[in-house]
C-alpha cells in the first residue's frame, strides 16, 4: 500500500466502524439533499491512487459538466447517478466524504468534485477506498456480483433459507459474503448471530427452519437499529473529523472479547475465522 504523502498518514481514535450497509445508507440519505441537482463544474484528482485503475483524466472528462441526479446505495457501494453513467464510491476501511461550502478545500483530499454550491471531497488517508466513473454500475465487478441487498424487499426469510441451503460454509463466513447477501460485514454479522443465539461456526446448510427464521429476523433488526443510530446524529459532512459515533452502545458481541455477555453473563470470546475476528458468547450461542 502506498501512502503517497505525509498528510496521508493518520487513523481515527476509539471505536470507528468500517462502513457496512447502515453506514453507507446513512451517508446516501444525508448526502442526497446536499448534492442532488447540482452540476459538477470541475473534478480534481489530487491522489491518483484513489481512482485506480481508472486514469484521472478519464474520470474528469466523464463527470465534468454533468448534473448529479440522485444518490443511491448498492450493498456497501455509494453511487452518484449522472445523466450519463455514475460515480461509484467504495469506502472500504475508512474512506469518507467531506463537504466544503466553497471551492477552497483544506486537509487531506483525494478527489474533489466542485459543484455549484460547494465542493464534495473524497478522503481516504490509507488509500484503500476508490472513486470511479462507470457507464453502468454493473461494469464494477463487485457490484455486478452482489447478492440480494439485506435492506431490500427481496431479502425475505424464504430467500434467506434458500441461500443457507446452498452453503456448506460456517454461518459467519456466509453472512459476510457480498455475493450471497449484500451489506453485512464483520460487525453486523457478529451482532446478528449473537441476537439469533447462534454460533458463528455453525454450518449454514444444517440450520433448522426455526433457527433460520430467527437469524433472518436478527439480521433485519440489527441493520435497522444500526441505521437509526447512524442517522442520530446524521453524518456531518462539513466536519473533516466526522465519523459515526455511539455505535458501540448497541454492540453485544463485536469487539467485546472478555466482557460479560448482556444476556447470560458469560465472557465473550474472540477467534479468527476467514482471516477476521469473530465474537460470540459460549454461554448462550448454540
Ligand atoms: Zn451469553
mmCIF file of C-alpha atoms and ligand atoms in Angstrom:
data_model
loop_
_atom_site.group_PDB
_atom_site.id
_atom_site.type_symbol
_atom_site.label_atom_id
_atom_site.label_comp_id
_atom_site.label_asym_id
_atom_site.label_seq_id
_atom_site.Cartn_x
_atom_site.Cartn_y
_atom_site.Cartn_z
ATOM 1 C CA UNK A 1 0.000 0.000 0.000
ATOM 2 C CA UNK A 2 1.335 3.402 -0.953
ATOM 3 C CA UNK A 3 0.767 6.333 1.340
ATOM 4 C CA UNK A 4 1.622 8.978 -1.254
ATOM 5 C CA UNK A 5 2.476 11.844 1.063
ATOM 6 C CA UNK A 6 2.955 12.667 4.731
ATOM 7 C CA UNK A 7 -0.580 14.044 5.128
ATOM 8 C CA UNK A 8 -1.975 10.646 4.153
ATOM 9 C CA UNK A 9 -0.985 9.049 7.445
ATOM 10 C CA UNK A 10 -3.443 9.024 10.265
ATOM 11 C CA UNK A 11 -6.119 6.956 11.883
ATOM 12 C CA UNK A 12 -9.256 7.529 13.878
ATOM 13 C CA UNK A 13 -9.215 7.244 17.622
ATOM 14 C CA UNK A 14 -11.554 4.992 19.650
ATOM 15 C CA UNK A 15 -14.181 2.753 18.039
ATOM 16 C CA UNK A 16 -14.626 3.642 14.348
ATOM 17 C CA UNK A 17 -16.748 1.162 12.404
ATOM 18 C CA UNK A 18 -15.827 0.243 8.851
ATOM 19 C CA UNK A 19 -18.732 1.237 6.643
ATOM 20 C CA UNK A 20 -21.255 -1.572 6.219
ATOM 21 C CA UNK A 21 -24.815 -1.300 4.927
ATOM 22 C CA UNK A 22 -26.201 1.007 7.683
ATOM 23 C CA UNK A 23 -23.286 3.453 7.491
ATOM 24 C CA UNK A 24 -23.405 3.730 3.670
ATOM 25 C CA UNK A 25 -27.217 4.027 3.731
ATOM 26 C CA UNK A 26 -26.925 6.866 6.274
ATOM 27 C CA UNK A 27 -24.370 8.610 4.033
ATOM 28 C CA UNK A 28 -26.622 8.195 0.964
ATOM 29 C CA UNK A 29 -29.728 9.568 2.734
ATOM 30 C CA UNK A 30 -27.874 12.526 4.229
ATOM 31 C CA UNK A 31 -25.886 13.367 1.105
ATOM 32 C CA UNK A 32 -28.889 13.257 -1.271
ATOM 33 C CA UNK A 33 -30.437 16.622 -0.298
ATOM 34 C CA UNK A 34 -26.998 18.255 -0.230
ATOM 35 C CA UNK A 35 -25.863 17.386 -3.781
ATOM 36 C CA UNK A 36 -28.928 16.354 -5.820
ATOM 37 C CA UNK A 37 -29.499 18.593 -8.823
ATOM 38 C CA UNK A 38 -26.075 20.220 -8.709
ATOM 39 C CA UNK A 39 -23.778 20.337 -11.727
ATOM 40 C CA UNK A 40 -20.173 19.114 -11.427
ATOM 41 C CA UNK A 41 -18.216 22.159 -12.626
ATOM 42 C CA UNK A 42 -14.779 20.673 -12.063
ATOM 43 C CA UNK A 43 -13.237 17.421 -10.847
ATOM 44 C CA UNK A 44 -9.735 17.415 -9.333
ATOM 45 C CA UNK A 45 -7.883 14.185 -8.643
ATOM 46 C CA UNK A 46 -5.232 15.067 -6.066
ATOM 47 C CA UNK A 47 -4.173 11.472 -5.354
ATOM 48 C CA UNK A 48 -4.478 9.316 -8.500
ATOM 49 C CA UNK A 49 -4.319 6.109 -6.419
ATOM 50 C CA UNK A 50 -7.889 6.878 -5.274
ATOM 51 C CA UNK A 51 -9.278 6.374 -8.794
ATOM 52 C CA UNK A 52 -7.132 3.397 -9.828
ATOM 53 C CA UNK A 53 -7.324 1.523 -12.172
ATOM 54 C CA UNK A 54 -9.102 4.459 -13.864
ATOM 55 C CA UNK A 55 -6.996 7.339 -15.192
ATOM 56 C CA UNK A 56 -7.668 10.723 -13.538
ATOM 57 C CA UNK A 57 -8.340 12.280 -16.961
ATOM 58 C CA UNK A 58 -10.990 9.634 -17.709
ATOM 59 C CA UNK A 59 -12.881 10.425 -14.506
ATOM 60 C CA UNK A 60 -12.514 14.179 -15.045
ATOM 61 C CA UNK A 61 -13.719 14.146 -18.660
ATOM 62 C CA UNK A 62 -16.627 11.819 -17.853
ATOM 63 C CA UNK A 63 -18.103 13.804 -14.959
ATOM 64 C CA UNK A 64 -17.375 17.476 -15.658
ATOM 65 C CA UNK A 65 -20.483 19.314 -16.815
ATOM 66 C CA UNK A 66 -22.874 16.573 -15.670
ATOM 67 C CA UNK A 67 -25.589 17.085 -13.071
ATOM 68 C CA UNK A 68 -25.987 14.758 -10.062
ATOM 69 C CA UNK A 69 -29.457 13.271 -10.497
ATOM 70 C CA UNK A 70 -29.541 11.118 -7.392
ATOM 71 C CA UNK A 71 -27.545 9.341 -4.686
ATOM 72 C CA UNK A 72 -28.018 5.592 -4.300
ATOM 73 C CA UNK A 73 -26.572 2.675 -2.384
ATOM 74 C CA UNK A 74 -25.812 -0.817 -3.671
ATOM 75 C CA UNK A 75 -24.540 -3.100 -0.889
ATOM 76 C CA UNK A 76 -21.646 -1.141 0.607
ATOM 77 C CA UNK A 77 -21.162 0.981 -2.555
ATOM 78 C CA UNK A 78 -22.388 4.580 -2.897
ATOM 79 C CA UNK A 79 -23.485 5.808 -6.339
ATOM 80 C CA UNK A 80 -23.802 9.374 -7.640
ATOM 81 C CA UNK A 81 -26.236 8.996 -10.539
ATOM 82 C CA UNK A 82 -25.475 11.216 -13.546
ATOM 83 C CA UNK A 83 -27.371 11.598 -16.850
ATOM 84 C CA UNK A 84 -24.526 9.626 -18.435
ATOM 85 C CA UNK A 85 -23.195 6.910 -16.156
ATOM 86 C CA UNK A 86 -22.439 7.216 -12.463
ATOM 87 C CA UNK A 87 -19.686 7.851 -9.945
ATOM 88 C CA UNK A 88 -19.120 4.762 -7.792
ATOM 89 C CA UNK A 89 -17.625 5.331 -4.330
ATOM 90 C CA UNK A 90 -16.307 2.381 -2.333
ATOM 91 C CA UNK A 91 -15.256 3.455 1.176
ATOM 92 C CA UNK A 92 -13.589 0.145 2.130
ATOM 93 C CA UNK A 93 -11.878 0.606 5.539
ATOM 94 C CA UNK A 94 -12.235 4.289 6.299
ATOM 95 C CA UNK A 95 -12.824 6.357 3.199
ATOM 96 C CA UNK A 96 -15.240 9.216 3.791
ATOM 97 C CA UNK A 97 -16.944 12.180 2.135
ATOM 98 C CA UNK A 98 -16.364 15.745 3.267
ATOM 99 C CA UNK A 99 -18.292 18.861 2.215
ATOM 100 C CA UNK A 100 -16.771 22.325 1.744
ATOM 101 C CA UNK A 101 -19.121 25.301 1.288
ATOM 102 C CA UNK A 102 -16.767 26.899 -1.266
ATOM 103 C CA UNK A 103 -14.204 25.718 -3.810
ATOM 104 C CA UNK A 104 -11.434 26.158 -1.211
ATOM 105 C CA UNK A 105 -10.516 22.789 0.228
ATOM 106 C CA UNK A 106 -8.209 22.000 3.140
ATOM 107 C CA UNK A 107 -6.681 18.957 4.803
ATOM 108 C CA UNK A 108 -6.159 15.647 3.064
ATOM 109 C CA UNK A 109 -8.347 15.301 -0.035
ATOM 110 C CA UNK A 110 -8.031 12.590 -2.681
ATOM 111 C CA UNK A 111 -10.720 13.613 -5.167
ATOM 112 C CA UNK A 112 -12.685 16.897 -5.201
ATOM 113 C CA UNK A 113 -15.923 17.490 -7.121
ATOM 114 C CA UNK A 114 -16.601 21.215 -7.401
ATOM 115 C CA UNK A 115 -20.373 21.668 -7.506
ATOM 116 C CA UNK A 116 -22.452 24.845 -7.856
ATOM 117 C CA UNK A 117 -22.900 25.402 -4.120
ATOM 118 C CA UNK A 118 -19.752 23.815 -2.697
ATOM 119 C CA UNK A 119 -17.227 21.001 -3.061
ATOM 120 C CA UNK A 120 -17.730 17.321 -2.345
ATOM 121 C CA UNK A 121 -14.432 15.654 -1.433
ATOM 122 C CA UNK A 122 -13.466 12.000 -1.129
ATOM 123 C CA UNK A 123 -10.912 11.499 1.647
ATOM 124 C CA UNK A 124 -9.043 8.281 2.390
ATOM 125 C CA UNK A 125 -5.738 8.663 4.164
ATOM 126 C CA UNK A 126 -4.976 4.955 3.814
ATOM 127 C CA UNK A 127 -5.763 4.944 0.078
ATOM 128 C CA UNK A 128 -7.736 1.722 0.081
ATOM 129 C CA UNK A 129 -11.104 3.170 -0.967
ATOM 130 C CA UNK A 130 -11.906 4.036 -4.584
ATOM 131 C CA UNK A 131 -13.835 6.580 -6.686
ATOM 132 C CA UNK A 132 -14.561 5.810 -10.329
ATOM 133 C CA UNK A 133 -16.870 6.820 -13.163
ATOM 134 C CA UNK A 134 -18.654 3.959 -14.923
ATOM 135 C CA UNK A 135 -21.100 3.996 -17.843
ATOM 136 C CA UNK A 136 -23.206 1.483 -15.876
ATOM 137 C CA UNK A 137 -22.791 0.398 -12.215
ATOM 138 C CA UNK A 138 -22.685 -3.223 -13.380
ATOM 139 C CA UNK A 139 -19.294 -2.544 -15.006
ATOM 140 C CA UNK A 140 -17.898 -2.761 -11.485
ATOM 141 C CA UNK A 141 -17.100 -6.427 -10.811
ATOM 142 C CA UNK A 142 -18.009 -6.062 -7.126
ATOM 143 C CA UNK A 143 -21.410 -4.517 -7.869
ATOM 144 C CA UNK A 144 -22.389 -6.982 -10.591
ATOM 145 C CA UNK A 145 -21.639 -9.886 -8.233
ATOM 146 C CA UNK A 146 -23.734 -8.537 -5.317
ATOM 147 C CA UNK A 147 -26.347 -10.843 -3.842
ATOM 148 C CA UNK A 148 -29.749 -9.669 -2.614
ATOM 149 C CA UNK A 149 -29.484 -6.466 -0.580
ATOM 150 C CA UNK A 150 -30.235 -7.068 3.097
ATOM 151 C CA UNK A 151 -32.440 -3.931 3.130
ATOM 152 C CA UNK A 152 -34.439 -4.823 0.040
ATOM 153 C CA UNK A 153 -37.910 -6.382 -0.090
ATOM 154 C CA UNK A 154 -36.378 -9.356 -1.923
ATOM 155 C CA UNK A 155 -34.484 -10.302 1.235
ATOM 156 C CA UNK A 156 -37.289 -12.466 2.592
ATOM 157 C CA UNK A 157 -36.985 -15.334 5.046
ATOM 158 C CA UNK A 158 -37.734 -17.710 2.169
ATOM 159 C CA UNK A 159 -34.889 -16.250 0.078
ATOM 160 C CA UNK A 160 -32.551 -16.400 3.069
ATOM 161 C CA UNK A 161 -33.373 -20.053 3.667
ATOM 162 C CA UNK A 162 -32.586 -20.832 0.009
ATOM 163 C CA UNK A 163 -29.196 -19.073 0.400
ATOM 164 C CA UNK A 164 -28.464 -21.078 3.569
ATOM 165 C CA UNK A 165 -29.409 -24.368 1.931
ATOM 166 C CA UNK A 166 -26.807 -23.893 -0.810
ATOM 167 C CA UNK A 167 -23.898 -23.092 1.552
ATOM 168 C CA UNK A 168 -21.756 -25.613 3.401
ATOM 169 C CA UNK A 169 -19.686 -22.812 4.960
ATOM 170 C CA UNK A 170 -19.828 -21.584 8.565
ATOM 171 C CA UNK A 171 -22.679 -19.105 9.094
ATOM 172 C CA UNK A 172 -20.466 -16.102 9.775
ATOM 173 C CA UNK A 173 -18.496 -16.521 6.524
ATOM 174 C CA UNK A 174 -21.705 -16.881 4.532
ATOM 175 C CA UNK A 175 -23.211 -13.736 6.083
ATOM 176 C CA UNK A 176 -20.128 -11.724 5.105
ATOM 177 C CA UNK A 177 -20.136 -12.975 1.504
ATOM 178 C CA UNK A 178 -21.410 -9.983 -0.529
ATOM 179 C CA UNK A 179 -22.273 -12.248 -3.479
ATOM 180 C CA UNK A 180 -24.898 -14.026 -1.326
ATOM 181 C CA UNK A 181 -26.262 -11.220 0.877
ATOM 182 C CA UNK A 182 -25.146 -7.649 0.170
ATOM 183 C CA UNK A 183 -24.413 -5.264 3.022
ATOM 184 C CA UNK A 184 -23.286 -7.270 6.042
ATOM 185 C CA UNK A 185 -19.670 -7.003 7.176
ATOM 186 C CA UNK A 186 -17.723 -8.237 10.173
ATOM 187 C CA UNK A 187 -19.533 -6.120 12.763
ATOM 188 C CA UNK A 188 -23.185 -6.734 11.936
ATOM 189 C CA UNK A 189 -22.768 -10.417 11.063
ATOM 190 C CA UNK A 190 -21.301 -10.995 14.565
ATOM 191 C CA UNK A 191 -24.139 -8.976 16.073
ATOM 192 C CA UNK A 192 -26.910 -10.761 14.122
ATOM 193 C CA UNK A 193 -25.540 -14.159 15.225
ATOM 194 C CA UNK A 194 -25.488 -13.026 18.873
ATOM 195 C CA UNK A 195 -29.100 -11.823 18.687
ATOM 196 C CA UNK A 196 -30.147 -15.079 16.998
ATOM 197 C CA UNK A 197 -28.244 -17.056 19.695
ATOM 198 C CA UNK A 198 -26.262 -18.958 17.041
ATOM 199 C CA UNK A 199 -22.534 -19.695 16.957
ATOM 200 C CA UNK A 200 -20.548 -18.284 14.011
ATOM 201 C CA UNK A 201 -19.057 -21.750 13.348
ATOM 202 C CA UNK A 202 -22.397 -23.470 12.633
ATOM 203 C CA UNK A 203 -22.727 -24.943 9.131
ATOM 204 C CA UNK A 204 -25.162 -22.824 7.109
ATOM 205 C CA UNK A 205 -26.955 -25.670 5.317
ATOM 206 C CA UNK A 206 -27.591 -27.524 8.574
ATOM 207 C CA UNK A 207 -29.657 -24.763 10.166
ATOM 208 C CA UNK A 208 -33.186 -25.903 11.069
ATOM 209 C CA UNK A 209 -36.020 -23.643 9.749
ATOM 210 C CA UNK A 210 -36.819 -22.165 13.180
ATOM 211 C CA UNK A 211 -33.192 -21.029 13.653
ATOM 212 C CA UNK A 212 -33.034 -19.721 10.071
ATOM 213 C CA UNK A 213 -36.121 -17.596 10.753
ATOM 214 C CA UNK A 214 -34.553 -16.300 13.959
ATOM 215 C CA UNK A 215 -31.349 -15.362 12.141
ATOM 216 C CA UNK A 216 -33.214 -13.629 9.294
ATOM 217 C CA UNK A 217 -35.160 -11.544 11.812
ATOM 218 C CA UNK A 218 -31.953 -10.752 13.725
ATOM 219 C CA UNK A 219 -30.166 -9.552 10.559
ATOM 220 C CA UNK A 220 -33.026 -7.208 9.609
ATOM 221 C CA UNK A 221 -33.392 -5.855 13.152
ATOM 222 C CA UNK A 222 -29.655 -5.360 13.736
ATOM 223 C CA UNK A 223 -29.281 -3.405 10.487
ATOM 224 C CA UNK A 224 -32.363 -1.233 11.166
ATOM 225 C CA UNK A 225 -31.204 -0.461 14.697
ATOM 226 C CA UNK A 226 -27.717 0.441 13.400
ATOM 227 C CA UNK A 227 -29.196 2.689 10.694
ATOM 228 C CA UNK A 228 -31.240 4.567 13.309
ATOM 229 C CA UNK A 229 -28.045 5.022 15.286
ATOM 230 C CA UNK A 230 -26.129 6.195 12.167
ATOM 231 C CA UNK A 231 -28.801 8.819 11.453
ATOM 232 C CA UNK A 232 -28.905 10.210 15.018
ATOM 233 C CA UNK A 233 -26.878 12.326 14.706
ATOM 234 C CA UNK A 234 -26.838 12.333 10.904
ATOM 235 C CA UNK A 235 -23.472 12.404 9.112
ATOM 236 C CA UNK A 236 -21.878 15.858 9.328
ATOM 237 C CA UNK A 237 -20.043 16.182 6.021
ATOM 238 C CA UNK A 238 -18.837 19.685 6.962
ATOM 239 C CA UNK A 239 -16.683 18.321 9.790
ATOM 240 C CA UNK A 240 -13.493 16.708 8.395
ATOM 241 C CA UNK A 241 -13.158 14.714 11.618
ATOM 242 C CA UNK A 242 -16.718 13.476 11.498
ATOM 243 C CA UNK A 243 -17.356 9.756 11.840
ATOM 244 C CA UNK A 244 -20.183 7.597 13.185
ATOM 245 C CA UNK A 245 -20.245 7.776 16.970
ATOM 246 C CA UNK A 246 -22.128 5.905 19.630
ATOM 247 C CA UNK A 247 -22.499 2.620 17.730
ATOM 248 C CA UNK A 248 -20.506 0.770 20.382
ATOM 249 C CA UNK A 249 -23.505 1.252 22.683
ATOM 250 C CA UNK A 250 -25.637 -1.089 20.596
ATOM 251 C CA UNK A 251 -22.943 -3.772 20.152
ATOM 252 C CA UNK A 252 -23.484 -7.003 22.096
ATOM 253 C CA UNK A 253 -20.671 -9.244 20.779
ATOM 254 C CA UNK A 254 -18.381 -7.407 18.340
ATOM 255 C CA UNK A 255 -15.192 -6.040 19.933
ATOM 256 C CA UNK A 256 -16.291 -7.238 23.404
ATOM 257 C CA UNK A 257 -13.744 -10.036 23.996
ATOM 258 C CA UNK A 258 -13.572 -10.984 27.704
ATOM 259 C CA UNK A 259 -16.523 -8.768 28.630
ATOM 260 C CA UNK A 260 -19.709 -10.107 30.212
ATOM 261 C CA UNK A 261 -22.477 -11.208 27.848
ATOM 262 C CA UNK A 262 -25.515 -8.919 28.167
ATOM 263 C CA UNK A 263 -27.810 -11.958 28.079
ATOM 264 C CA UNK A 264 -26.172 -14.634 30.254
ATOM 265 C CA UNK A 265 -23.119 -13.050 31.897
ATOM 266 C CA UNK A 266 -20.596 -15.461 30.349
ATOM 267 C CA UNK A 267 -17.424 -13.987 28.793
ATOM 268 C CA UNK A 268 -17.488 -13.062 25.096
ATOM 269 C CA UNK A 269 -14.858 -14.997 23.127
ATOM 270 C CA UNK A 270 -12.916 -13.971 20.037
ATOM 271 C CA UNK A 271 -11.440 -16.290 17.432
ATOM 272 C CA UNK A 272 -10.135 -15.861 13.890
ATOM 273 C CA UNK A 273 -12.451 -17.033 11.144
ATOM 274 C CA UNK A 274 -11.659 -16.454 7.476
ATOM 275 C CA UNK A 275 -8.845 -14.091 8.484
ATOM 276 C CA UNK A 276 -11.174 -11.844 10.522
ATOM 277 C CA UNK A 277 -12.093 -11.690 14.196
ATOM 278 C CA UNK A 278 -15.357 -13.387 15.153
ATOM 279 C CA UNK A 279 -17.003 -12.792 18.526
ATOM 280 C CA UNK A 280 -19.569 -14.960 20.279
ATOM 281 C CA UNK A 281 -20.847 -15.962 23.701
ATOM 282 C CA UNK A 282 -20.173 -19.641 24.559
ATOM 283 C CA UNK A 283 -22.886 -19.489 27.216
ATOM 284 C CA UNK A 284 -25.927 -18.613 25.117
ATOM 285 C CA UNK A 285 -24.998 -19.000 21.421
ATOM 286 C CA UNK A 286 -25.519 -22.601 20.326
HETATM 287 ZN ZN1 LIG B 1 -24.364 -15.144 26.607
#
